[in-house]
Amino acid sequence: MDCRPDYIEMCEKAEEIQAKWYPQPGDIFADKNYSGFSDSLHIYLDNIPTWGKGLDRHYIVDMAGIRKPQREFRKDQYIWLPRQDQLQEMVWTHTEGTYNLLATKLFAFLDYWREHGVPISFTSMEQLWLCFTMHELYHKEWVNGGWREESGQK
């Protein structure tokens, strides 16, 4: 799983994807004021009811293994770092999920990078899939540290 600063920046600026985030157990995310240390990265465990009090507690664990219960989980304080399987699911869901279309999307992924070339600065499959997902769903591309409308798209 890519947790490097460049992927965190790409995810933070992918506002369309961030807006769709509904925290699920196993989600990985970073503090908005990411410091580069493991205590700034977290895994969402679950929303667990507190019996007898009617309150829920959200449990997160930082990468150092420290469990942090929270009464309120505020998405706006964090940057979701989608895993490769989550990015693929977004594309599959967008194609209404038939196996023929899944194969078509996989070939489209390969063709996209064959046509555009893989930027040398991309160092993970998450970065490649994030770019492809933004291309497929929002017609955007990563250029000079930001997402922009692709040429010829409105």
Short mmCIF file of C-alpha atoms in Angstrom, two decimals:
data_model
loop_
_atom_site.label_atom_id
_atom_site.label_comp_id
_atom_site.label_asym_id
_atom_site.label_seq_id
_atom_site.Cartn_x
_atom_site.Cartn_y
_atom_site.Cartn_z
CA MET A 1 0.00 0.00 0.00
CA ASP A 2 1.39 3.36 -1.04
CA CYS A 3 1.57 5.77 1.92
CA ARG A 4 4.23 8.10 0.50
CA PRO A 5 3.74 11.86 0.46
CA ASP A 6 3.27 12.04 -3.33
CA TYR A 7 0.36 9.57 -3.23
CA ILE A 8 -1.14 11.36 -0.24
CA GLU A 9 -1.03 14.63 -2.20
CA MET A 10 -2.65 13.01 -5.25
CA CYS A 11 -5.43 11.59 -3.06
CA GLU A 12 -6.02 14.83 -1.21
CA LYS A 13 -6.43 16.71 -4.47
CA ALA A 14 -8.77 14.05 -5.92
CA GLU A 15 -11.75 15.84 -4.37
CA GLU A 16 -14.35 13.79 -6.25
CA ILE A 17 -12.99 10.58 -4.75
CA GLN A 18 -12.58 12.08 -1.28
CA ALA A 19 -16.22 13.22 -1.36
CA LYS A 20 -17.38 9.62 -1.97
CA TRP A 21 -15.52 8.20 1.03
CA TYR A 22 -17.66 6.42 3.56
CA PRO A 23 -15.20 4.92 6.09
CA GLN A 24 -15.09 1.14 6.10
CA PRO A 25 -13.03 -1.23 8.25
CA GLY A 26 -9.54 -1.51 6.76
CA ASP A 27 -9.52 1.94 5.14
CA ILE A 28 -6.17 3.70 5.32
CA PHE A 29 -6.00 7.45 5.73
CA ALA A 30 -3.63 10.24 6.73
CA ASP A 31 -4.03 13.31 8.88
CA LYS A 32 -4.66 16.48 6.86
CA ASN A 33 -1.51 17.89 8.47
CA TYR A 34 0.49 14.78 7.52
CA SER A 35 3.91 14.95 9.15
CA GLY A 36 5.58 12.03 7.39
CA PHE A 37 5.63 9.93 10.56
CA SER A 38 3.69 6.74 11.25
CA ASP A 39 1.46 8.43 13.83
CA SER A 40 -0.02 10.51 10.97
CA LEU A 41 -1.25 7.39 9.13
CA HIS A 42 -4.23 5.39 10.38
CA ILE A 43 -6.42 2.36 9.72
CA TYR A 44 -10.15 2.62 10.34
CA LEU A 45 -11.38 -0.33 12.40
CA ASP A 46 -15.10 0.15 12.87
CA ASN A 47 -17.96 2.16 14.26
CA ILE A 48 -18.79 0.28 17.46
CA PRO A 49 -21.91 1.03 19.55
CA THR A 50 -21.27 1.95 23.18
CA TRP A 51 -23.82 -0.16 25.03
CA GLY A 52 -26.20 1.64 27.35
CA LYS A 53 -25.12 5.11 26.28
CA GLY A 54 -26.55 5.32 22.80
CA LEU A 55 -23.25 6.65 21.45
CA ASP A 56 -21.00 5.16 18.83
CA ARG A 57 -17.26 5.08 19.07
CA HIS A 58 -15.08 4.98 16.02
CA TYR A 59 -11.84 3.09 16.44
CA ILE A 60 -8.74 3.91 14.48
CA VAL A 61 -5.24 2.53 14.81
CA ASP A 62 -2.16 4.45 13.80
CA MET A 63 0.65 2.66 11.98
CA ALA A 64 2.56 2.37 15.26
CA GLY A 65 -0.30 0.14 16.53
CA ILE A 66 -1.82 2.60 18.99
CA ARG A 67 -5.61 2.27 19.16
CA LYS A 68 -7.49 5.57 19.34
CA PRO A 69 -11.21 5.51 20.17
CA GLN A 70 -13.11 8.60 19.04
CA ARG A 71 -16.68 9.63 19.76
CA GLU A 72 -16.86 11.48 16.48
CA PHE A 73 -15.07 10.61 13.27
CA ARG A 74 -14.75 13.69 11.08
CA LYS A 75 -13.76 12.79 7.52
CA ASP A 76 -12.76 16.38 6.83
CA GLN A 77 -9.77 15.96 9.18
CA TYR A 78 -8.31 13.12 7.11
CA ILE A 79 -7.18 12.18 3.61
CA TRP A 80 -8.43 8.81 2.42
CA LEU A 81 -5.77 6.73 0.67
CA PRO A 82 -7.73 4.29 -1.49
CA ARG A 83 -6.15 0.89 -1.95
CA GLN A 84 -5.71 -0.56 -5.44
CA ASP A 85 -8.73 -2.87 -4.99
CA GLN A 86 -10.92 0.08 -3.96
CA LEU A 87 -9.88 2.09 -7.01
CA GLN A 88 -10.57 -0.90 -9.26
CA GLU A 89 -13.98 -1.32 -7.64
CA MET A 90 -14.83 2.30 -8.49
CA VAL A 91 -14.06 1.64 -12.15
CA TRP A 92 -15.88 -1.72 -12.15
CA THR A 93 -18.95 -0.19 -10.48
CA HIS A 94 -18.91 2.58 -13.06
CA THR A 95 -19.15 -0.09 -15.80
CA GLU A 96 -22.06 -1.86 -14.09
CA GLY A 97 -19.89 -4.83 -13.24
CA THR A 98 -20.33 -7.49 -15.94
CA TYR A 99 -17.31 -9.74 -16.52
CA ASN A 100 -16.99 -8.74 -20.18
CA LEU A 101 -16.89 -5.10 -19.18
CA LEU A 102 -14.37 -5.87 -16.42
CA ALA A 103 -12.03 -7.40 -18.96
CA THR A 104 -12.63 -4.44 -21.26
CA LYS A 105 -11.72 -2.03 -18.45
CA LEU A 106 -8.57 -3.97 -17.65
CA PHE A 107 -7.51 -3.73 -21.29
CA ALA A 108 -8.47 -0.04 -21.24
CA PHE A 109 -6.16 0.42 -18.23
CA LEU A 110 -3.27 -1.18 -20.13
CA ASP A 111 -4.05 0.75 -23.33
CA TYR A 112 -4.28 4.05 -21.43
CA TRP A 113 -0.75 3.66 -20.05
CA ARG A 114 0.60 2.31 -23.35
CA GLU A 115 -0.77 5.42 -25.11
CA HIS A 116 0.20 7.99 -22.48
CA GLY A 117 3.37 6.38 -21.15
CA VAL A 118 3.93 5.77 -17.46
CA PRO A 119 5.43 8.85 -15.80
CA ILE A 120 8.73 7.99 -14.18
CA SER A 121 7.56 9.80 -11.03
CA PHE A 122 4.82 7.19 -10.46
CA THR A 123 6.17 4.50 -8.20
CA SER A 124 3.12 2.41 -7.24
CA MET A 125 0.13 0.65 -8.70
CA GLU A 126 -2.09 2.83 -6.49
CA GLN A 127 -0.80 5.92 -8.29
CA LEU A 128 -1.45 4.32 -11.69
CA TRP A 129 -4.94 3.18 -10.71
CA LEU A 130 -5.80 6.53 -9.12
CA CYS A 131 -4.87 8.28 -12.37
CA PHE A 132 -6.83 5.79 -14.45
CA THR A 133 -9.85 6.07 -12.13
CA MET A 134 -9.81 9.87 -12.36
CA HIS A 135 -9.53 9.55 -16.15
CA GLU A 136 -12.41 7.07 -16.46
CA LEU A 137 -14.82 8.67 -13.99
CA TYR A 138 -14.01 12.39 -14.12
CA HIS A 139 -11.96 12.92 -17.32
CA LYS A 140 -9.07 14.38 -15.34
CA GLU A 141 -5.33 13.84 -15.50
CA TRP A 142 -2.49 14.49 -13.04
CA VAL A 143 -0.32 17.32 -14.34
CA ASN A 144 2.23 19.42 -12.46
CA GLY A 145 0.96 18.48 -9.01
CA GLY A 146 -2.78 18.80 -9.65
CA TRP A 147 -5.80 17.29 -11.38
CA ARG A 148 -6.98 19.06 -14.51
CA GLU A 149 -9.61 18.45 -17.15
CA GLU A 150 -8.20 16.33 -19.95
CA SER A 151 -7.69 18.01 -23.30
CA GLY A 152 -10.90 17.94 -25.32
CA GLN A 153 -13.12 17.30 -22.26
CA LYS A 154 -15.66 19.73 -20.87
#
